[in-house]
């Protein structure tokens, strides 16, 4: 099983192992405080698919392999052979508070949030970007100042893509070094948690982001960034990163997906507005929406049961 911090571990699984139990044994071995929100993902061909927690792990993999074989028959008549990889990652960020579960922060949360920052998906000021860059540098190099001179060459690994040209490389370097010196003595692990604490203040923390194209709503730009997180589904302007609207899960009445699209109805079915998106990741959006809503319903039912007691 592969983890976001580039480590991996071997686990024994038999035919009666359900995904939920598999997740619990991984969480237990990694000393995580809870396995809530974590999921197993199987990567096969060009798809990464989340394993439903009630499924038997091997049954799921077999069905998935059969489905891929049917979808992609080989040209010369031989049976195509697919290998798969298993990943364990945070999927639903409902109760994620940086600093609450140190191991989860260090192994998962930091490594899953960093690529989203670097792709420029969050709205972020130059000062926040240089503060975060100093922490990322510290995660990589600790107290070593030798690499500080190389900062201009590694800006793409430190600064959000959409901000890199907002000021000169030397100005970025000056600000990053200033923040870095201010954190003297901080360990790389502490730097990961400090990084998360900065991003945690943003409304887009813990989001899964999707770049889509839409032509149904003239009020929104054709190219949109969609963020799915515990607040619901947010539509974001791809350039300014302004959140145009956040639709809570309670307002989403219907959704569907296919190989090239994701459709969503906001409001009721009779008078609701439809959003049709072109994307190859519709299956992921569909799965996330379903998973967040079912977790929300489970938690609501738990609270009802507690009140009844």
GROMACS .gro file of C-alpha atoms in nm:
model
  309
    1UNK     CA    1   0.000   0.000   0.000
    2UNK     CA    2   0.142   0.339  -0.105
    3UNK     CA    3   0.110   0.655   0.104
    4UNK     CA    4   0.126   1.023  -0.004
    5UNK     CA    5   0.464   1.079   0.170
    6UNK     CA    6   0.626   0.832  -0.077
    7UNK     CA    7   0.647   0.549   0.176
    8UNK     CA    8   0.477   0.212   0.141
    9UNK     CA    9   0.402  -0.088   0.359
   10UNK     CA   10   0.294  -0.447   0.302
   11UNK     CA   11  -0.031  -0.576   0.452
   12UNK     CA   12  -0.180  -0.923   0.460
   13UNK     CA   13  -0.529  -0.931   0.311
   14UNK     CA   14  -0.751  -1.233   0.255
   15UNK     CA   15  -1.069  -1.292   0.054
   16UNK     CA   16  -1.291  -1.199   0.350
   17UNK     CA   17  -1.126  -0.860   0.414
   18UNK     CA   18  -1.363  -0.568   0.363
   19UNK     CA   19  -1.224  -0.227   0.265
   20UNK     CA   20  -1.338  -0.078   0.597
   21UNK     CA   21  -1.137  -0.335   0.799
   22UNK     CA   22  -0.837  -0.289   0.570
   23UNK     CA   23  -0.854   0.089   0.636
   24UNK     CA   24  -0.873   0.027   1.012
   25UNK     CA   25  -0.567  -0.198   1.014
   26UNK     CA   26  -0.367   0.057   0.811
   27UNK     CA   27  -0.474   0.341   1.046
   28UNK     CA   28  -0.382   0.127   1.345
   29UNK     CA   29  -0.036   0.045   1.211
   30UNK     CA   30   0.036   0.410   1.127
   31UNK     CA   31  -0.095   0.521   1.470
   32UNK     CA   32  -0.363   0.747   1.325
   33UNK     CA   33  -0.621   0.871   1.575
   34UNK     CA   34  -0.910   0.776   1.346
   35UNK     CA   35  -0.967   0.623   1.004
   36UNK     CA   36  -1.266   0.850   0.933
   37UNK     CA   37  -1.239   1.016   0.594
   38UNK     CA   38  -0.959   0.787   0.476
   39UNK     CA   39  -1.007   0.554   0.182
   40UNK     CA   40  -0.829   0.292  -0.023
   41UNK     CA   41  -0.779   0.378  -0.390
   42UNK     CA   42  -0.695   0.137  -0.667
   43UNK     CA   43  -0.494   0.277  -0.959
   44UNK     CA   44  -0.544   0.076  -1.277
   45UNK     CA   45  -0.474   0.190  -1.637
   46UNK     CA   46  -0.533   0.571  -1.620
   47UNK     CA   47  -0.800   0.567  -1.348
   48UNK     CA   48  -0.778   0.598  -0.971
   49UNK     CA   49  -1.092   0.459  -0.811
   50UNK     CA   50  -1.196   0.467  -0.446
   51UNK     CA   51  -1.294   0.132  -0.290
   52UNK     CA   52  -1.640   0.147  -0.121
   53UNK     CA   53  -1.587   0.067   0.247
   54UNK     CA   54  -1.847  -0.213   0.256
   55UNK     CA   55  -1.692  -0.404  -0.036
   56UNK     CA   56  -1.465  -0.706  -0.007
   57UNK     CA   57  -1.130  -0.573  -0.127
   58UNK     CA   58  -1.043  -0.853  -0.370
   59UNK     CA   59  -1.396  -0.869  -0.515
   60UNK     CA   60  -1.375  -0.499  -0.591
   61UNK     CA   61  -1.037  -0.535  -0.764
   62UNK     CA   62  -1.161  -0.831  -0.972
   63UNK     CA   63  -1.474  -0.645  -1.087
   64UNK     CA   64  -1.265  -0.340  -1.168
   65UNK     CA   65  -1.014  -0.541  -1.374
   66UNK     CA   66  -1.298  -0.716  -1.562
   67UNK     CA   67  -1.464  -0.383  -1.634
   68UNK     CA   68  -1.140  -0.228  -1.767
   69UNK     CA   69  -1.077  -0.535  -1.986
   70UNK     CA   70  -1.426  -0.506  -2.137
   71UNK     CA   71  -1.385  -0.132  -2.191
   72UNK     CA   72  -1.047  -0.178  -2.362
   73UNK     CA   73  -1.035  -0.499  -2.563
   74UNK     CA   74  -0.690  -0.564  -2.711
   75UNK     CA   75  -0.637  -0.536  -3.085
   76UNK     CA   76  -0.463  -0.869  -3.144
   77UNK     CA   77  -0.719  -1.079  -2.957
   78UNK     CA   78  -0.497  -1.157  -2.656
   79UNK     CA   79  -0.634  -1.079  -2.310
   80UNK     CA   80  -0.484  -0.749  -2.192
   81UNK     CA   81  -0.299  -0.776  -1.862
   82UNK     CA   82  -0.348  -0.497  -1.612
   83UNK     CA   83  -0.147  -0.443  -1.298
   84UNK     CA   84  -0.285  -0.226  -1.022
   85UNK     CA   85  -0.148  -0.025  -0.730
   86UNK     CA   86  -0.318   0.037  -0.398
   87UNK     CA   87  -0.305   0.381  -0.234
   88UNK     CA   88  -0.436   0.490   0.105
   89UNK     CA   89  -0.527   0.859   0.129
   90UNK     CA   90  -0.751   1.114   0.296
   91UNK     CA   91  -1.068   1.141   0.088
   92UNK     CA   92  -1.326   1.327   0.300
   93UNK     CA   93  -1.191   1.619   0.501
   94UNK     CA   94  -1.485   1.659   0.739
   95UNK     CA   95  -1.313   1.676   1.078
   96UNK     CA   96  -0.958   1.759   0.974
   97UNK     CA   97  -0.797   2.011   1.211
   98UNK     CA   98  -0.417   2.051   1.172
   99UNK     CA   99  -0.230   1.960   1.489
  100UNK     CA  100  -0.503   1.723   1.613
  101UNK     CA  101  -0.359   1.406   1.459
  102UNK     CA  102   0.015   1.451   1.417
  103UNK     CA  103   0.079   1.134   1.213
  104UNK     CA  104  -0.212   1.206   0.977
  105UNK     CA  105  -0.074   1.559   0.921
  106UNK     CA  106   0.281   1.440   0.854
  107UNK     CA  107   0.209   1.135   0.635
  108UNK     CA  108  -0.110   1.248   0.455
  109UNK     CA  109  -0.248   1.600   0.497
  110UNK     CA  110   0.070   1.794   0.413
  111UNK     CA  111   0.159   1.580   0.110
  112UNK     CA  112  -0.197   1.590  -0.026
  113UNK     CA  113  -0.241   1.966   0.019
  114UNK     CA  114   0.098   2.075  -0.122
  115UNK     CA  115   0.032   1.983  -0.491
  116UNK     CA  116  -0.302   2.172  -0.482
  117UNK     CA  117  -0.123   2.482  -0.355
  118UNK     CA  118   0.150   2.458  -0.621
  119UNK     CA  119  -0.107   2.416  -0.899
  120UNK     CA  120  -0.247   2.753  -0.798
  121UNK     CA  121  -0.593   2.631  -0.695
  122UNK     CA  122  -0.620   2.838  -0.375
  123UNK     CA  123  -0.657   3.214  -0.350
  124UNK     CA  124  -0.339   3.318  -0.176
  125UNK     CA  125  -0.151   3.643  -0.107
  126UNK     CA  126   0.218   3.692  -0.194
  127UNK     CA  127   0.302   3.705   0.176
  128UNK     CA  128   0.115   3.380   0.250
  129UNK     CA  129   0.284   3.218  -0.052
  130UNK     CA  130   0.635   3.313   0.067
  131UNK     CA  131   0.553   3.204   0.425
  132UNK     CA  132   0.435   2.863   0.294
  133UNK     CA  133   0.736   2.837   0.060
  134UNK     CA  134   0.972   2.885   0.357
  135UNK     CA  135   0.794   2.599   0.537
  136UNK     CA  136   0.814   2.373   0.229
  137UNK     CA  137   1.187   2.451   0.202
  138UNK     CA  138   1.226   2.358   0.572
  139UNK     CA  139   1.039   2.028   0.516
  140UNK     CA  140   1.286   1.944   0.239
  141UNK     CA  141   1.614   2.077   0.377
  142UNK     CA  142   1.565   2.130   0.752
  143UNK     CA  143   1.820   2.369   0.901
  144UNK     CA  144   2.052   2.349   0.597
  145UNK     CA  145   2.102   2.696   0.448
  146UNK     CA  146   2.319   2.567   0.164
  147UNK     CA  147   2.025   2.538  -0.074
  148UNK     CA  148   1.887   2.888  -0.005
  149UNK     CA  149   2.093   3.020  -0.297
  150UNK     CA  150   1.911   2.777  -0.529
  151UNK     CA  151   1.564   2.912  -0.443
  152UNK     CA  152   1.525   3.101  -0.775
  153UNK     CA  153   1.574   2.769  -0.961
  154UNK     CA  154   1.321   2.577  -0.753
  155UNK     CA  155   1.037   2.828  -0.733
  156UNK     CA  156   0.799   2.590  -0.913
  157UNK     CA  157   0.836   2.350  -0.619
  158UNK     CA  158   0.772   2.627  -0.366
  159UNK     CA  159   0.534   2.890  -0.506
  160UNK     CA  160   0.181   2.856  -0.656
  161UNK     CA  161   0.208   2.846  -1.038
  162UNK     CA  162  -0.023   3.146  -1.085
  163UNK     CA  163   0.185   3.366  -0.850
  164UNK     CA  164   0.538   3.284  -0.967
  165UNK     CA  165   0.549   3.584  -1.203
  166UNK     CA  166   0.385   3.823  -0.954
  167UNK     CA  167   0.732   3.947  -0.853
  168UNK     CA  168   1.094   3.889  -0.946
  169UNK     CA  169   1.270   3.565  -0.848
  170UNK     CA  170   1.507   3.766  -0.629
  171UNK     CA  171   1.217   3.929  -0.446
  172UNK     CA  172   1.061   3.585  -0.386
  173UNK     CA  173   1.395   3.460  -0.256
  174UNK     CA  174   1.431   3.758  -0.020
  175UNK     CA  175   1.085   3.702   0.130
  176UNK     CA  176   1.125   3.324   0.158
  177UNK     CA  177   1.465   3.356   0.332
  178UNK     CA  178   1.319   3.617   0.569
  179UNK     CA  179   1.036   3.380   0.673
  180UNK     CA  180   1.277   3.085   0.687
  181UNK     CA  181   1.512   3.268   0.927
  182UNK     CA  182   1.213   3.362   1.143
  183UNK     CA  183   1.138   2.990   1.195
  184UNK     CA  184   1.490   2.895   1.310
  185UNK     CA  185   1.499   2.572   1.509
  186UNK     CA  186   1.166   2.442   1.377
  187UNK     CA  187   1.177   2.073   1.277
  188UNK     CA  188   1.063   1.958   0.929
  189UNK     CA  189   0.769   1.778   1.094
  190UNK     CA  190   0.661   2.095   1.277
  191UNK     CA  191   0.697   2.282   0.946
  192UNK     CA  192   0.443   2.044   0.786
  193UNK     CA  193   0.191   2.118   1.061
  194UNK     CA  194   0.255   2.497   1.045
  195UNK     CA  195   0.200   2.480   0.667
  196UNK     CA  196  -0.139   2.311   0.722
  197UNK     CA  197  -0.238   2.567   0.985
  198UNK     CA  198  -0.197   2.848   0.731
  199UNK     CA  199  -0.405   2.673   0.462
  200UNK     CA  200  -0.666   2.564   0.718
  201UNK     CA  201  -0.782   2.928   0.745
  202UNK     CA  202  -0.883   2.931   0.377
  203UNK     CA  203  -1.234   2.830   0.263
  204UNK     CA  204  -1.080   2.591   0.007
  205UNK     CA  205  -0.879   2.385   0.260
  206UNK     CA  206  -0.927   2.010   0.214
  207UNK     CA  207  -1.088   2.044  -0.128
  208UNK     CA  208  -1.065   1.817  -0.428
  209UNK     CA  209  -1.029   2.049  -0.731
  210UNK     CA  210  -1.148   1.986  -1.087
  211UNK     CA  211  -1.080   2.197  -1.396
  212UNK     CA  212  -1.395   2.181  -1.611
  213UNK     CA  213  -1.555   2.349  -1.911
  214UNK     CA  214  -1.920   2.457  -1.893
  215UNK     CA  215  -2.153   2.622  -2.146
  216UNK     CA  216  -2.490   2.604  -1.965
  217UNK     CA  217  -2.470   2.908  -1.738
  218UNK     CA  218  -2.381   3.243  -1.904
  219UNK     CA  219  -2.323   3.396  -1.558
  220UNK     CA  220  -2.008   3.188  -1.515
  221UNK     CA  221  -1.690   3.173  -1.724
  222UNK     CA  222  -1.662   2.887  -1.972
  223UNK     CA  223  -1.362   2.740  -1.788
  224UNK     CA  224  -1.429   2.685  -1.420
  225UNK     CA  225  -1.248   2.542  -1.122
  226UNK     CA  226  -1.479   2.328  -0.908
  227UNK     CA  227  -1.389   2.255  -0.546
  228UNK     CA  228  -1.566   1.979  -0.354
  229UNK     CA  229  -1.518   1.993   0.022
  230UNK     CA  230  -1.716   1.960   0.346
  231UNK     CA  231  -1.900   2.289   0.273
  232UNK     CA  232  -2.039   2.157  -0.057
  233UNK     CA  233  -1.956   2.228  -0.421
  234UNK     CA  234  -1.791   2.564  -0.496
  235UNK     CA  235  -1.752   2.721  -0.840
  236UNK     CA  236  -1.429   2.922  -0.859
  237UNK     CA  237  -1.306   3.172  -1.118
  238UNK     CA  238  -1.000   3.005  -1.277
  239UNK     CA  239  -0.796   3.326  -1.292
  240UNK     CA  240  -0.892   3.542  -0.993
  241UNK     CA  241  -0.961   3.230  -0.774
  242UNK     CA  242  -1.267   3.412  -0.641
  243UNK     CA  243  -1.537   3.175  -0.511
  244UNK     CA  244  -1.837   3.258  -0.730
  245UNK     CA  245  -2.085   3.042  -0.539
  246UNK     CA  246  -2.085   2.757  -0.287
  247UNK     CA  247  -2.374   2.511  -0.316
  248UNK     CA  248  -2.418   2.320   0.010
  249UNK     CA  249  -2.495   1.949  -0.027
  250UNK     CA  250  -2.853   2.010   0.089
  251UNK     CA  251  -2.915   2.222  -0.225
  252UNK     CA  252  -2.787   1.959  -0.471
  253UNK     CA  253  -3.083   1.747  -0.579
  254UNK     CA  254  -2.936   1.538  -0.857
  255UNK     CA  255  -2.609   1.458  -1.033
  256UNK     CA  256  -2.474   1.217  -1.293
  257UNK     CA  257  -2.149   1.148  -1.471
  258UNK     CA  258  -2.002   0.974  -1.773
  259UNK     CA  259  -1.665   0.942  -1.946
  260UNK     CA  260  -1.667   1.301  -2.068
  261UNK     CA  261  -1.911   1.488  -1.845
  262UNK     CA  262  -2.047   1.569  -1.500
  263UNK     CA  263  -2.402   1.708  -1.457
  264UNK     CA  264  -2.546   1.861  -1.142
  265UNK     CA  265  -2.889   2.005  -1.055
  266UNK     CA  266  -2.900   2.276  -0.788
  267UNK     CA  267  -3.232   2.342  -0.615
  268UNK     CA  268  -3.536   2.122  -0.678
  269UNK     CA  269  -3.585   1.913  -0.989
  270UNK     CA  270  -3.870   2.129  -1.119
  271UNK     CA  271  -3.720   2.475  -1.080
  272UNK     CA  272  -3.355   2.390  -1.027
  273UNK     CA  273  -3.062   2.514  -1.232
  274UNK     CA  274  -2.851   2.264  -1.418
  275UNK     CA  275  -2.476   2.279  -1.455
  276UNK     CA  276  -2.327   2.066  -1.731
  277UNK     CA  277  -1.950   2.025  -1.719
  278UNK     CA  278  -1.708   1.871  -1.967
  279UNK     CA  279  -1.447   1.669  -1.778
  280UNK     CA  280  -1.282   1.328  -1.789
  281UNK     CA  281  -1.293   1.314  -1.408
  282UNK     CA  282  -1.673   1.302  -1.375
  283UNK     CA  283  -1.649   0.964  -1.202
  284UNK     CA  284  -1.437   1.116  -0.924
  285UNK     CA  285  -1.671   1.414  -0.877
  286UNK     CA  286  -1.970   1.178  -0.866
  287UNK     CA  287  -1.802   0.953  -0.609
  288UNK     CA  288  -1.695   1.244  -0.385
  289UNK     CA  289  -2.040   1.398  -0.386
  290UNK     CA  290  -2.202   1.062  -0.304
  291UNK     CA  291  -1.948   0.994  -0.027
  292UNK     CA  292  -1.977   1.336   0.141
  293UNK     CA  293  -2.356   1.321   0.133
  294UNK     CA  294  -2.373   0.967   0.272
  295UNK     CA  295  -2.129   1.062   0.552
  296UNK     CA  296  -2.343   1.370   0.628
  297UNK     CA  297  -2.659   1.152   0.646
  298UNK     CA  298  -2.484   0.891   0.864
  299UNK     CA  299  -2.374   1.164   1.107
  300UNK     CA  300  -2.724   1.319   1.110
  301UNK     CA  301  -2.876   0.979   1.192
  302UNK     CA  302  -2.619   0.922   1.467
  303UNK     CA  303  -2.715   1.257   1.625
  304UNK     CA  304  -3.086   1.169   1.599
  305UNK     CA  305  -3.023   0.833   1.771
  306UNK     CA  306  -2.826   1.009   2.045
  307UNK     CA  307  -3.108   1.260   2.098
  308UNK     CA  308  -3.364   0.978   2.118
  309UNK     CA  309  -3.159   0.802   2.385
   0.00000   0.00000   0.00000
